[in-house]
Amino acid sequence: MLNRRELIQRLSAFPLVGGLLGSVSFTSAMASPPTKEVPKRDLFKEFGVRTFINAAGTLTYMTGSLMHDEVLDAINNSAKDFCLLDELQDKVGEKIAKMVHSEAAVVTSGAFSGMTLGLAGILTGMDEKKVRELPHLEYTGMKSEVICQVSHDIAYNQALTNTGCRIVRVETAEDVARAINERTALLHFLHIESDKGKIQHEEWVALGRKHGIPTSIDIAADVPPVSNLWRFNDMGFDFVVISGGKAMRGPQSAGILMGKKDIIAAARLSMPPRGSTIGRGMKINKEEILGMYVALERYLNEDHDKEWKDWEDRLAHIEKAVNSVQGVTTEVHVPPLGNHTPTLRISWDDASVKLSDKQLRENLRSGSPSIELGGGASNSVSVTVFMLKPGQEKIVASRLKEELSRA
Ligand SMILES: *Cc1c(COP(=O)(O)O)cnc(C)c1O
């Protein structure tokens, strides 16, 4: 426990400490009686849960991303008061909508629930009886089919079938015209696989317009570039979903559903606090709503060119270190769709480096500090730096070099 004099001495002796304590008002520090210092609990340690340096990327099973301090502050500060959930969603949604060029928006518990809720809104409209009937569509008069391209029908489309709808798969615009009938509720598009489909975004929206069917798009993992936040709203998709806990570094349990006013309003009928809805379990609390808002705001204000340059510099540091090992080759590429960030592919020939990619990943995982790498083909791993804390690229570089040169 420090007394006041020691505290002042320490503040002047260690500017960094002064900086950290800068938010504490000095008068209140002087006026309040000495308080017991609460030792910080390390709950990961208590549970024996491994923590690691994440050079792999924003993966749900690795808990996504790390929130910025501003987001954590928003969460902490808002945890100390009550408010009405709907009022908060109304006001935050209105602000978010302006930021992303949509008519309306709502913070959801991830992109996945955004898909379920957006479709639920289309199916039920403002009819509360229909809201209660979901996901049982038979004899309710609700539509029951969602059309999407074969390559866009990935596991996450379970979010759509959770409403009771079934997916109808198509390949061409003619297929779409043939598949549309009085049961068709939605034309759904998946940005990350857009290069694998025959129909591109604009044509998809045009098909929806032509046949009078709403269109949606899943862009869960598709910032950067930041412009994707509004690009598909501008293009005319009726609803758009994005994850909050990937590159935007909001709460991992949050996402945004944005789109047409009537769809968002109807989707809200299936959301908490309302019960008897398919969305009751997709609760998002006030702290996450505000954390998501602050993460979005911070992301929009970020100097993206500077950040990109920083990623390139840090990746170059790792590339240089591993390139010095005989038999190792490297290549930097940027996935054009999804996880759009500089990615280093490290490969080696097994004549010079006698180590499988699986073994290398395991060695880094079990080292200290533990490091997670991305996968690749055989004898290759991949590394991203966008989830590294400043300076961690040095540890990743030296551990990789050490393991590769030892083999
Ligand atoms: C991550 C992801 C989702 C799920 O997003 P959550 O925010 O975790 O619910 C959906 N679709 C795609 C393409 C994704 O990458």
Short mmCIF file of N, CA, C and O in Angstrom, two decimals, residues 247-316:
data_model
loop_
_atom_site.label_atom_id
_atom_site.label_comp_id
_atom_site.label_asym_id
_atom_site.label_seq_id
_atom_site.Cartn_x
_atom_site.Cartn_y
_atom_site.Cartn_z
N ALA A 247 -12.69 -8.45 -37.35
CA ALA A 247 -11.72 -7.35 -37.47
C ALA A 247 -12.16 -6.05 -36.81
O ALA A 247 -11.34 -5.20 -36.49
N MET A 248 -13.47 -5.88 -36.58
CA MET A 248 -13.91 -4.64 -35.91
C MET A 248 -13.59 -4.64 -34.42
O MET A 248 -13.66 -3.61 -33.77
N ARG A 249 -13.29 -5.82 -33.90
CA ARG A 249 -12.88 -5.96 -32.50
C ARG A 249 -13.89 -5.43 -31.49
O ARG A 249 -13.54 -4.83 -30.48
N GLY A 250 -15.15 -5.68 -31.80
CA GLY A 250 -16.19 -5.46 -30.80
C GLY A 250 -16.33 -6.72 -29.97
O GLY A 250 -15.53 -7.65 -30.11
N PRO A 251 -17.37 -6.80 -29.11
CA PRO A 251 -17.58 -8.04 -28.35
C PRO A 251 -17.76 -9.21 -29.32
O PRO A 251 -18.43 -9.07 -30.34
N GLN A 252 -17.17 -10.36 -28.99
CA GLN A 252 -17.26 -11.50 -29.91
C GLN A 252 -18.69 -11.98 -30.05
O GLN A 252 -19.06 -12.59 -31.04
N SER A 253 -19.50 -11.68 -29.04
CA SER A 253 -20.90 -12.12 -29.06
C SER A 253 -21.80 -11.12 -29.75
O SER A 253 -23.02 -11.24 -29.67
N ALA A 254 -21.23 -10.13 -30.44
CA ALA A 254 -22.07 -9.09 -31.06
C ALA A 254 -21.91 -9.05 -32.57
O ALA A 254 -20.92 -9.51 -33.13
N GLY A 255 -22.91 -8.48 -33.21
CA GLY A 255 -22.88 -8.24 -34.65
C GLY A 255 -23.90 -7.17 -34.98
O GLY A 255 -24.57 -6.65 -34.08
N ILE A 256 -24.01 -6.85 -36.26
CA ILE A 256 -24.97 -5.81 -36.66
C ILE A 256 -25.86 -6.33 -37.79
O ILE A 256 -25.36 -6.92 -38.75
N LEU A 257 -27.16 -6.10 -37.62
CA LEU A 257 -28.15 -6.34 -38.68
C LEU A 257 -28.57 -4.96 -39.17
O LEU A 257 -29.02 -4.13 -38.37
N MET A 258 -28.35 -4.70 -40.45
CA MET A 258 -28.67 -3.38 -40.98
C MET A 258 -29.50 -3.55 -42.24
O MET A 258 -29.38 -4.56 -42.94
N GLY A 259 -30.33 -2.57 -42.53
CA GLY A 259 -31.14 -2.70 -43.73
C GLY A 259 -32.38 -1.83 -43.72
O GLY A 259 -32.42 -0.79 -43.05
N LYS A 260 -33.41 -2.31 -44.44
CA LYS A 260 -34.64 -1.54 -44.62
C LYS A 260 -35.39 -1.42 -43.29
O LYS A 260 -35.42 -2.36 -42.48
N LYS A 261 -36.00 -0.25 -43.11
CA LYS A 261 -36.69 0.06 -41.86
C LYS A 261 -37.72 -0.98 -41.46
O LYS A 261 -37.76 -1.41 -40.31
N ASP A 262 -38.54 -1.40 -42.45
CA ASP A 262 -39.62 -2.32 -42.08
C ASP A 262 -39.07 -3.70 -41.69
O ASP A 262 -39.62 -4.36 -40.81
N ILE A 263 -37.98 -4.12 -42.31
CA ILE A 263 -37.40 -5.43 -41.96
C ILE A 263 -36.79 -5.39 -40.55
O ILE A 263 -37.01 -6.29 -39.75
N ILE A 264 -36.06 -4.32 -40.26
CA ILE A 264 -35.43 -4.23 -38.94
C ILE A 264 -36.50 -4.12 -37.85
O ILE A 264 -36.41 -4.78 -36.81
N ALA A 265 -37.52 -3.32 -38.10
CA ALA A 265 -38.60 -3.17 -37.11
C ALA A 265 -39.27 -4.52 -36.85
O ALA A 265 -39.54 -4.89 -35.70
N ALA A 266 -39.49 -5.29 -37.91
CA ALA A 266 -40.14 -6.59 -37.76
C ALA A 266 -39.19 -7.59 -37.10
O ALA A 266 -39.61 -8.40 -36.27
N ALA A 267 -37.90 -7.51 -37.43
CA ALA A 267 -36.91 -8.41 -36.82
C ALA A 267 -36.87 -8.18 -35.31
O ALA A 267 -36.75 -9.13 -34.52
N ARG A 268 -37.05 -6.93 -34.91
CA ARG A 268 -37.01 -6.60 -33.47
C ARG A 268 -38.13 -7.30 -32.70
O ARG A 268 -38.00 -7.56 -31.51
N LEU A 269 -39.23 -7.63 -33.39
CA LEU A 269 -40.33 -8.33 -32.71
C LEU A 269 -39.91 -9.73 -32.27
O LEU A 269 -40.49 -10.30 -31.35
N SER A 270 -38.89 -10.28 -32.92
CA SER A 270 -38.41 -11.61 -32.54
C SER A 270 -37.21 -11.52 -31.58
O SER A 270 -36.59 -12.53 -31.27
N MET A 271 -36.89 -10.31 -31.14
CA MET A 271 -35.71 -10.14 -30.27
C MET A 271 -36.09 -9.89 -28.82
O MET A 271 -37.16 -9.34 -28.55
N PRO A 272 -35.20 -10.25 -27.89
CA PRO A 272 -35.42 -9.85 -26.51
C PRO A 272 -35.62 -8.33 -26.41
O PRO A 272 -35.05 -7.62 -27.23
N PRO A 273 -36.42 -7.84 -25.47
CA PRO A 273 -36.94 -8.56 -24.31
C PRO A 273 -38.17 -9.42 -24.58
O PRO A 273 -38.65 -10.08 -23.67
N ARG A 274 -38.71 -9.41 -25.82
CA ARG A 274 -39.92 -10.19 -26.09
C ARG A 274 -39.65 -11.69 -25.99
O ARG A 274 -38.65 -12.18 -26.53
N GLY A 275 -40.53 -12.39 -25.29
CA GLY A 275 -40.42 -13.86 -25.19
C GLY A 275 -41.28 -14.47 -26.29
O GLY A 275 -41.71 -13.77 -27.21
N SER A 276 -41.55 -15.78 -26.21
CA SER A 276 -42.36 -16.46 -27.24
C SER A 276 -41.88 -16.12 -28.64
O SER A 276 -42.68 -15.85 -29.54
N THR A 277 -40.58 -16.07 -28.80
CA THR A 277 -40.00 -15.75 -30.10
C THR A 277 -38.83 -16.71 -30.35
O THR A 277 -38.24 -17.22 -29.40
N ILE A 278 -38.50 -16.91 -31.62
CA ILE A 278 -37.33 -17.76 -31.88
C ILE A 278 -36.03 -17.04 -31.51
O ILE A 278 -34.99 -17.66 -31.38
N GLY A 279 -36.11 -15.73 -31.30
CA GLY A 279 -34.89 -14.98 -31.02
C GLY A 279 -34.63 -14.74 -29.54
O GLY A 279 -33.64 -14.10 -29.19
N ARG A 280 -35.50 -15.29 -28.66
CA ARG A 280 -35.35 -14.96 -27.23
C ARG A 280 -33.98 -15.38 -26.68
O ARG A 280 -33.44 -14.78 -25.78
N GLY A 281 -33.43 -16.45 -27.25
CA GLY A 281 -32.12 -16.92 -26.78
C GLY A 281 -30.96 -16.16 -27.39
O GLY A 281 -29.80 -16.42 -27.05
N MET A 282 -31.26 -15.24 -28.29
CA MET A 282 -30.19 -14.48 -28.95
C MET A 282 -30.03 -13.14 -28.26
O MET A 282 -30.00 -12.09 -28.89
N LYS A 283 -29.93 -13.20 -26.95
CA LYS A 283 -29.92 -11.95 -26.17
C LYS A 283 -28.58 -11.24 -26.30
O LYS A 283 -27.54 -11.86 -26.36
N ILE A 284 -28.68 -9.93 -26.34
CA ILE A 284 -27.49 -9.09 -26.36
C ILE A 284 -27.69 -8.07 -25.25
O ILE A 284 -28.77 -7.49 -25.15
N ASN A 285 -26.71 -7.92 -24.38
CA ASN A 285 -26.95 -7.03 -23.24
C ASN A 285 -26.51 -5.60 -23.52
O ASN A 285 -25.88 -5.31 -24.53
N LYS A 286 -26.86 -4.71 -22.63
CA LYS A 286 -26.59 -3.28 -22.87
C LYS A 286 -25.09 -3.02 -23.03
O LYS A 286 -24.68 -2.19 -23.84
N GLU A 287 -24.29 -3.77 -22.29
CA GLU A 287 -22.84 -3.56 -22.37
C GLU A 287 -22.32 -3.93 -23.76
O GLU A 287 -21.48 -3.24 -24.33
N GLU A 288 -22.85 -5.05 -24.30
CA GLU A 288 -22.41 -5.48 -25.63
C GLU A 288 -22.92 -4.52 -26.70
O GLU A 288 -22.22 -4.25 -27.68
N ILE A 289 -24.12 -4.04 -26.53
CA ILE A 289 -24.68 -3.10 -27.52
C ILE A 289 -23.80 -1.86 -27.59
O ILE A 289 -23.40 -1.41 -28.67
N LEU A 290 -23.46 -1.33 -26.41
CA LEU A 290 -22.65 -0.11 -26.40
C LEU A 290 -21.20 -0.42 -26.79
O LEU A 290 -20.55 0.39 -27.46
N GLY A 291 -20.71 -1.59 -26.39
CA GLY A 291 -19.36 -1.99 -26.81
C GLY A 291 -19.28 -2.11 -28.32
O GLY A 291 -18.32 -1.67 -28.96
N MET A 292 -20.32 -2.69 -28.92
CA MET A 292 -20.37 -2.83 -30.38
C MET A 292 -20.39 -1.46 -31.05
O MET A 292 -19.69 -1.21 -32.04
N TYR A 293 -21.18 -0.57 -30.48
CA TYR A 293 -21.26 0.79 -31.05
C TYR A 293 -19.89 1.48 -31.02
O TYR A 293 -19.45 2.04 -32.03
N VAL A 294 -19.23 1.39 -29.90
CA VAL A 294 -17.93 2.07 -29.76
C VAL A 294 -16.89 1.40 -30.68
O VAL A 294 -16.06 2.08 -31.28
N ALA A 295 -16.96 0.09 -30.81
CA ALA A 295 -16.02 -0.61 -31.70
C ALA A 295 -16.23 -0.15 -33.15
O ALA A 295 -15.27 0.10 -33.89
N LEU A 296 -17.48 -0.02 -33.54
CA LEU A 296 -17.79 0.43 -34.91
C LEU A 296 -17.29 1.86 -35.12
O LEU A 296 -16.66 2.17 -36.14
N GLU A 297 -17.57 2.71 -34.16
CA GLU A 297 -17.16 4.11 -34.25
C GLU A 297 -15.63 4.20 -34.37
O GLU A 297 -15.09 4.90 -35.22
N ARG A 298 -14.95 3.43 -33.54
CA ARG A 298 -13.49 3.46 -33.55
C ARG A 298 -12.96 2.93 -34.89
O ARG A 298 -12.03 3.46 -35.47
N TYR A 299 -13.61 1.88 -35.37
CA TYR A 299 -13.18 1.28 -36.63
C TYR A 299 -13.35 2.27 -37.79
O TYR A 299 -12.49 2.39 -38.65
N LEU A 300 -14.46 2.99 -37.78
CA LEU A 300 -14.70 3.97 -38.85
C LEU A 300 -13.68 5.11 -38.80
O LEU A 300 -13.31 5.66 -39.83
N ASN A 301 -13.25 5.45 -37.60
CA ASN A 301 -12.32 6.58 -37.45
C ASN A 301 -10.86 6.19 -37.58
O ASN A 301 -9.98 7.04 -37.56
N GLU A 302 -10.61 4.90 -37.67
CA GLU A 302 -9.24 4.39 -37.74
C GLU A 302 -8.53 4.91 -38.99
O GLU A 302 -9.16 5.10 -40.03
N ASP A 303 -7.22 5.13 -38.90
CA ASP A 303 -6.42 5.45 -40.09
C ASP A 303 -6.07 4.10 -40.74
O ASP A 303 -5.09 3.46 -40.39
N HIS A 304 -6.90 3.68 -41.69
CA HIS A 304 -6.76 2.33 -42.23
C HIS A 304 -5.49 2.15 -43.06
O HIS A 304 -4.92 1.06 -43.09
N ASP A 305 -5.04 3.22 -43.73
CA ASP A 305 -3.80 3.12 -44.51
C ASP A 305 -2.61 2.91 -43.58
O ASP A 305 -1.72 2.10 -43.85
N LYS A 306 -2.63 3.64 -42.48
CA LYS A 306 -1.53 3.53 -41.52
C LYS A 306 -1.53 2.13 -40.89
O LYS A 306 -0.48 1.50 -40.75
N GLU A 307 -2.72 1.65 -40.56
CA GLU A 307 -2.82 0.33 -39.95
C GLU A 307 -2.31 -0.75 -40.93
O GLU A 307 -1.60 -1.68 -40.53
N TRP A 308 -2.68 -0.60 -42.18
CA TRP A 308 -2.28 -1.57 -43.20
C TRP A 308 -0.75 -1.61 -43.32
O TRP A 308 -0.13 -2.66 -43.37
N LYS A 309 -0.17 -0.40 -43.33
CA LYS A 309 1.29 -0.27 -43.44
C LYS A 309 1.96 -0.95 -42.23
O LYS A 309 2.96 -1.64 -42.36
N ASP A 310 1.35 -0.74 -41.07
CA ASP A 310 1.86 -1.34 -39.84
C ASP A 310 1.81 -2.88 -39.93
O ASP A 310 2.77 -3.57 -39.58
N TRP A 311 0.72 -3.41 -40.46
CA TRP A 311 0.61 -4.87 -40.64
C TRP A 311 1.71 -5.36 -41.58
O TRP A 311 2.35 -6.38 -41.34
N GLU A 312 1.93 -4.62 -42.68
CA GLU A 312 2.95 -5.02 -43.65
C GLU A 312 4.34 -5.01 -43.02
O GLU A 312 5.13 -5.93 -43.24
N ASP A 313 4.62 -3.97 -42.23
CA ASP A 313 5.93 -3.87 -41.59
C ASP A 313 6.16 -5.04 -40.63
O ASP A 313 7.23 -5.64 -40.59
N ARG A 314 5.15 -5.34 -39.86
CA ARG A 314 5.30 -6.41 -38.86
C ARG A 314 5.43 -7.77 -39.54
O ARG A 314 6.19 -8.63 -39.11
N LEU A 315 4.68 -7.93 -40.62
CA LEU A 315 4.76 -9.20 -41.36
C LEU A 315 6.14 -9.32 -42.02
O LEU A 315 6.74 -10.40 -42.06
N ALA A 316 6.67 -8.18 -42.50
CA ALA A 316 8.00 -8.18 -43.13
C ALA A 316 9.08 -8.60 -42.12
O ALA A 316 10.04 -9.30 -42.47
#
